[in-house]
Short mmCIF file of C-alpha atoms and ligand atoms in Angstrom, two decimals:
data_model
loop_
_atom_site.label_atom_id
_atom_site.label_comp_id
_atom_site.label_asym_id
_atom_site.label_seq_id
_atom_site.Cartn_x
_atom_site.Cartn_y
_atom_site.Cartn_z
CA MET A 1 -144.40 45.34 -1.83
CA GLU A 2 -147.86 43.77 -1.60
CA ARG A 3 -146.56 40.26 -0.84
CA LEU A 4 -144.41 41.59 1.97
CA ILE A 5 -147.27 43.66 3.38
CA GLN A 6 -149.59 40.66 3.47
CA GLY A 7 -147.01 38.28 4.92
CA ALA A 8 -145.89 40.79 7.55
CA LYS A 9 -149.51 41.17 8.66
CA ARG A 10 -149.59 37.46 9.35
CA LEU A 11 -146.57 37.98 11.59
CA GLY A 12 -148.46 40.71 13.40
CA VAL A 13 -146.28 43.40 11.81
CA GLU A 14 -147.67 46.55 10.22
CA LEU A 15 -145.19 48.29 7.90
CA THR A 16 -145.28 52.07 7.51
CA PRO A 17 -145.04 53.81 4.10
CA ARG A 18 -141.48 54.88 4.98
CA GLN A 19 -140.50 51.28 5.80
CA LEU A 20 -142.03 50.02 2.54
CA GLU A 21 -140.08 52.66 0.67
CA GLN A 22 -136.90 51.42 2.36
CA PHE A 23 -137.66 47.81 1.45
CA HIS A 24 -138.27 48.90 -2.12
CA SER A 25 -134.95 50.75 -2.34
CA TYR A 26 -133.23 47.79 -0.73
CA TYR A 27 -134.69 45.53 -3.43
CA ARG A 28 -133.49 47.82 -6.20
CA GLU A 29 -129.96 48.03 -4.77
CA ILE A 30 -129.70 44.26 -4.37
CA VAL A 31 -130.70 43.68 -8.01
CA SER A 32 -128.40 46.41 -9.26
CA TRP A 33 -125.30 45.28 -7.31
CA ASN A 34 -126.04 41.65 -8.00
CA LYS A 35 -124.91 42.23 -11.60
CA GLN A 36 -121.36 42.90 -10.35
CA ILE A 37 -121.08 40.77 -7.22
CA ASN A 38 -122.79 37.59 -6.21
CA LEU A 39 -125.26 38.61 -3.51
CA THR A 40 -128.18 36.27 -4.16
CA ALA A 41 -129.63 33.79 -6.63
CA ILE A 42 -133.09 35.27 -6.05
CA VAL A 43 -133.84 38.54 -7.86
CA ASN A 44 -137.51 38.18 -8.83
CA TYR A 45 -139.53 40.98 -7.21
CA GLU A 46 -142.17 38.73 -5.60
CA LYS A 47 -139.63 36.14 -4.50
CA VAL A 48 -137.29 38.61 -2.84
CA GLN A 49 -140.23 39.97 -0.84
CA ILE A 50 -141.05 36.50 0.46
CA LYS A 51 -137.82 34.53 0.54
CA HIS A 52 -135.55 37.32 1.74
CA PHE A 53 -137.56 40.09 3.37
CA LEU A 54 -140.48 38.24 4.94
CA ASP A 55 -138.22 35.33 5.86
CA SER A 56 -135.92 37.74 7.70
CA LEU A 57 -138.86 39.25 9.57
CA THR A 58 -139.86 35.82 10.93
CA VAL A 59 -137.14 36.44 13.54
CA THR A 60 -139.73 38.69 15.23
CA LEU A 61 -141.59 35.52 16.23
CA ALA A 62 -138.81 34.82 18.70
CA ILE A 63 -138.36 38.28 20.15
CA ASP A 64 -140.40 40.42 22.44
CA LYS A 65 -141.43 43.29 20.15
CA ALA A 66 -142.59 45.48 23.01
CA ALA A 67 -139.22 45.07 24.73
CA ILE A 68 -137.35 46.13 21.57
CA LYS A 69 -139.45 49.25 21.28
CA ASN A 70 -139.10 50.15 24.94
CA GLU A 71 -135.46 49.33 25.39
CA ALA A 72 -133.40 51.89 23.50
CA ASN A 73 -130.34 50.51 21.72
CA LEU A 74 -130.79 46.76 21.97
CA SER A 75 -127.44 45.57 20.61
CA VAL A 76 -127.71 43.12 17.73
CA ILE A 77 -125.14 41.46 15.45
CA ASP A 78 -125.87 39.53 12.27
CA VAL A 79 -123.06 37.02 11.68
CA GLY A 80 -122.44 36.08 8.01
CA THR A 81 -124.99 38.63 6.87
CA GLY A 82 -124.19 38.49 3.13
CA ALA A 83 -126.46 41.08 1.49
CA GLY A 84 -127.70 42.13 4.95
CA LEU A 85 -130.13 39.31 5.76
CA PRO A 86 -131.77 39.16 8.23
CA GLY A 87 -130.13 42.23 9.85
CA ILE A 88 -131.26 44.99 7.47
CA PRO A 89 -134.96 44.01 7.35
CA LEU A 90 -134.95 43.89 11.15
CA ARG A 91 -133.29 47.32 11.39
CA ILE A 92 -135.86 48.75 8.94
CA LEU A 93 -138.60 47.38 11.18
CA PHE A 94 -136.99 48.47 14.44
CA PRO A 95 -135.02 51.70 13.89
CA GLN A 96 -134.17 51.69 17.63
CA ILE A 97 -131.81 48.72 17.52
CA LYS A 98 -128.06 49.13 17.49
CA LEU A 99 -127.03 46.84 14.65
CA ALA A 100 -123.70 45.40 13.55
CA LEU A 101 -123.40 43.46 10.29
CA LEU A 102 -120.48 41.04 9.92
CA ASP A 103 -119.28 39.29 6.79
CA SER A 104 -115.90 37.98 5.71
CA THR A 105 -116.28 39.09 2.07
CA SER A 106 -115.23 42.70 1.48
CA LYS A 107 -117.29 43.01 -1.70
CA LYS A 108 -120.39 42.22 0.33
CA THR A 109 -119.51 44.66 3.10
CA ALA A 110 -118.92 47.34 0.42
CA PHE A 111 -122.50 46.72 -0.67
CA LEU A 112 -123.68 46.94 2.95
CA CYS A 113 -121.95 50.33 3.41
CA HIS A 114 -123.59 51.59 0.25
CA VAL A 115 -127.08 50.27 0.90
CA THR A 116 -127.34 51.31 4.56
CA LYS A 117 -126.40 54.86 3.49
CA GLN A 118 -128.85 54.77 0.62
CA LEU A 119 -131.66 53.64 2.93
CA GLY A 120 -130.81 56.22 5.58
CA LEU A 121 -130.03 53.57 8.20
CA ASP A 122 -127.77 55.57 10.49
CA GLY A 123 -125.38 54.04 12.96
CA VAL A 124 -125.23 50.55 11.49
CA GLU A 125 -121.72 49.18 12.06
CA ILE A 126 -120.29 47.13 9.22
CA ILE A 127 -117.48 44.75 10.02
CA THR A 128 -115.38 42.91 7.44
CA GLY A 129 -113.77 39.82 8.92
CA ARG A 130 -114.05 36.22 9.96
CA ALA A 131 -116.26 35.53 12.94
CA GLU A 132 -113.46 33.28 14.28
CA GLU A 133 -111.20 36.35 14.62
CA VAL A 134 -113.68 39.17 15.25
CA ALA A 135 -115.22 37.29 18.19
CA HIS A 136 -111.87 37.49 20.02
CA GLN A 137 -111.75 41.29 19.83
CA PRO A 138 -112.77 42.74 23.21
CA GLN A 139 -115.16 45.30 21.68
CA TYR A 140 -117.20 42.48 20.13
CA ARG A 141 -116.72 39.52 22.45
CA GLU A 142 -119.84 38.83 24.53
CA GLN A 143 -121.10 42.33 23.75
CA PHE A 144 -124.44 41.66 22.02
CA GLN A 145 -127.87 41.04 23.50
CA LEU A 146 -129.11 39.43 20.30
CA VAL A 147 -127.05 37.46 17.78
CA LEU A 148 -128.66 36.57 14.45
CA SER A 149 -127.59 34.32 11.61
CA ARG A 150 -129.28 32.92 8.54
CA ALA A 151 -127.93 30.17 6.33
CA LEU A 152 -124.47 30.40 7.89
CA ALA A 153 -123.41 26.85 8.71
CA GLN A 154 -124.36 23.54 10.28
CA LEU A 155 -125.45 23.97 13.88
CA PRO A 156 -122.28 22.92 15.75
CA THR A 157 -120.21 25.27 13.54
CA LEU A 158 -122.83 27.97 13.74
CA ALA A 159 -122.85 27.78 17.54
CA GLU A 160 -119.08 28.36 17.60
CA LEU A 161 -119.35 31.34 15.22
CA THR A 162 -122.24 33.04 17.04
CA LEU A 163 -122.30 32.25 20.80
CA PRO A 164 -118.96 34.01 21.53
CA PHE A 165 -120.56 37.33 20.46
CA CYS A 166 -123.51 36.91 22.81
CA GLN A 167 -123.75 38.53 26.26
CA ILE A 168 -124.65 36.31 29.18
CA GLY A 169 -128.41 36.61 29.43
CA GLY A 170 -128.61 37.31 25.68
CA THR A 171 -129.98 35.15 22.89
CA VAL A 172 -128.84 33.64 19.59
CA ILE A 173 -131.52 33.20 16.92
CA ALA A 174 -130.42 31.13 13.93
CA GLN A 175 -132.63 30.68 10.89
CA LYS A 176 -132.39 27.21 9.40
CA LYS A 177 -134.13 25.26 6.66
CA GLY A 178 -134.96 21.56 6.41
CA GLU A 179 -135.04 18.67 8.80
CA LEU A 180 -133.12 19.61 11.93
CA SER A 181 -133.51 16.94 14.60
CA ARG A 182 -130.25 15.15 13.78
CA GLU A 183 -128.30 18.35 13.43
CA LEU A 184 -129.64 19.45 16.80
CA THR A 185 -128.62 16.23 18.51
CA ASN A 186 -125.14 16.66 17.03
CA ALA A 187 -124.99 20.24 18.26
CA ALA A 188 -126.06 19.65 21.85
CA ASN A 189 -122.52 19.32 23.17
CA ALA A 190 -121.19 22.26 21.14
CA ILE A 191 -123.96 24.56 22.41
CA ASN A 192 -123.28 23.51 25.98
CA THR A 193 -119.49 23.83 25.65
CA LEU A 194 -119.84 27.36 24.25
CA GLY A 195 -122.02 28.57 27.12
CA GLY A 196 -125.42 28.18 25.50
CA LYS A 197 -128.65 26.41 26.31
CA LEU A 198 -131.21 25.51 23.68
CA ARG A 199 -134.46 27.28 24.54
CA GLU A 200 -136.65 26.32 21.63
CA LEU A 201 -136.81 25.03 18.11
CA LYS A 202 -139.57 27.12 16.62
CA LYS A 203 -141.21 25.98 13.40
CA ILE A 204 -142.28 28.75 11.04
CA ASP A 205 -145.85 28.21 10.02
CA LEU A 206 -146.70 30.69 7.27
CA GLU A 207 -148.53 29.84 4.07
CA GLU A 208 -145.82 31.68 2.11
CA PHE A 209 -143.29 28.97 2.93
CA LYS A 210 -143.84 25.50 1.59
CA ASP A 211 -140.55 24.13 2.93
CA GLU A 212 -139.65 23.53 6.57
CA ARG A 213 -138.15 26.55 8.28
CA TYR A 214 -137.07 26.92 11.87
CA LEU A 215 -135.74 29.40 14.33
CA VAL A 216 -133.16 27.82 16.60
CA ILE A 217 -133.30 29.87 19.79
CA ILE A 218 -130.34 29.54 22.14
CA ASP A 219 -129.89 31.39 25.43
CA LYS A 220 -126.42 32.33 26.56
CA THR A 221 -126.12 31.16 30.13
CA HIS A 222 -122.36 30.92 30.75
CA PRO A 223 -119.21 32.57 29.42
CA THR A 224 -117.67 31.08 26.28
CA PRO A 225 -114.24 29.56 27.13
CA GLN A 226 -111.35 31.67 25.77
CA GLU A 227 -110.22 29.00 23.30
CA TYR A 228 -113.40 29.48 21.25
CA PRO A 229 -113.92 30.22 18.48
CA ARG A 230 -110.91 28.30 17.19
CA ARG A 231 -108.79 29.51 14.24
CA PRO A 232 -110.51 30.42 10.91
CA GLY A 233 -111.86 27.34 9.18
CA VAL A 234 -111.48 25.01 12.17
CA PRO A 235 -115.10 25.34 13.41
CA ALA A 236 -116.31 24.15 9.99
CA ARG A 237 -113.60 21.52 9.42
CA ARG A 238 -113.73 20.02 12.89
CA PRO A 239 -117.05 20.93 14.52
CA ILE A 240 -117.19 20.43 18.28
CA GLN A 241 -118.48 16.89 18.79
N1 SAH B 301 -127.15 35.59 5.86
C1 SAH B 301 -127.17 35.79 4.42
C2 SAH B 301 -125.96 35.14 3.72
C3 SAH B 301 -125.84 33.66 3.89
S1 SAH B 301 -124.46 32.98 3.02
C4 SAH B 301 -128.46 35.24 3.86
O1 SAH B 301 -129.17 34.55 4.56
O2 SAH B 301 -128.77 35.51 2.68
C5 SAH B 301 -123.23 32.96 4.30
C6 SAH B 301 -122.47 34.29 4.42
O3 SAH B 301 -121.61 34.16 5.52
C7 SAH B 301 -121.60 34.62 3.22
O4 SAH B 301 -121.86 35.95 2.83
C8 SAH B 301 -120.16 34.46 3.72
O5 SAH B 301 -119.29 35.43 3.16
C9 SAH B 301 -120.32 34.67 5.22
N2 SAH B 301 -119.42 33.87 6.04
C10 SAH B 301 -119.15 32.54 5.95
N3 SAH B 301 -118.30 32.15 6.91
C11 SAH B 301 -118.01 33.27 7.64
C12 SAH B 301 -117.18 33.51 8.77
N4 SAH B 301 -116.48 32.52 9.33
N5 SAH B 301 -117.12 34.76 9.26
C13 SAH B 301 -117.84 35.77 8.70
N6 SAH B 301 -118.64 35.59 7.62
C14 SAH B 301 -118.72 34.36 7.10
#
C-alpha cells in the first residue's frame, strides 16, 4: 500500500496499520469478486491504490476533518457507489461516520454486504435501489449531512439523483473528471431548482493524477420540491434544463 500511503500524506492524511490492512483486504476482495461480477476495469495493485483508493480520499479536501472527528455520526450517503467508491475508503478513514451505500445493481450490493463484513465495517447500511425511488422514501429523503457520488452521471442528472438526499445545511460532493465548465453552466438551473447552491469547483492537484479531476461542492440551501427526483430514467433522459 506504499502508493496509497505516499499519496494520502500529500492529502494530509496519515493511515494507521489497521486502516492499511483494511485497504489491503478491500483490494483483494475487489479483485476476487471482479472475476464473477463487473466491479471495475482497474485491478492492477498500484493502479487501484491511486485511481480508486487515493482518488476516493480526495473528498477529504472538501470536508472539515476536525468536524468529522468531533461530530459523532455524521450521516453520509454514497449514491451509485458501485464497488463502494468513494464511500468505503472514507469510512475506513473515518470510522465515526454513519454511512449508507446505494446502488441499483443487486450484484454490486451483494459485494458491498460481503466486503463491509469482511473489513469489519460495522453499521454501514447497504441499499439496493434506484436513487429516483429511494430518495422519495421518508427515511432517506433530506436525511444526510453529506452526499457523495463519483462517476455517476452528467451534472444536471447527478444533481437530481443526489440533492434530494441532502439535509438543508448539508453538502453534496461529486467527483468528476475532465473539462467541466460547460457541464456546470448547463447544470446551474438544475442545481437551483433542486434546492442547491454551487459553493466551489475544486481542482485536484496531486502529482498522482495526470488528468483533470474536480470536486463539485454544492450546498443544500432549500428543500427539494416533491416532484423531484422524477421517475427512474427520466433525470438522465430529460435532464432539467
Ligand atoms: N461510484 C463508483 C461506481 C460508478 S459507476 C465508482 O466511482 O467506481 C455508476 C454506478 O451507479 C453503477 O454501479 C450503477 O449501478 C449505479 N447507478 C447508476 N444509476 C443509478 C441510479 N439511478 N440509482 C442508483 N444507482 C445507480
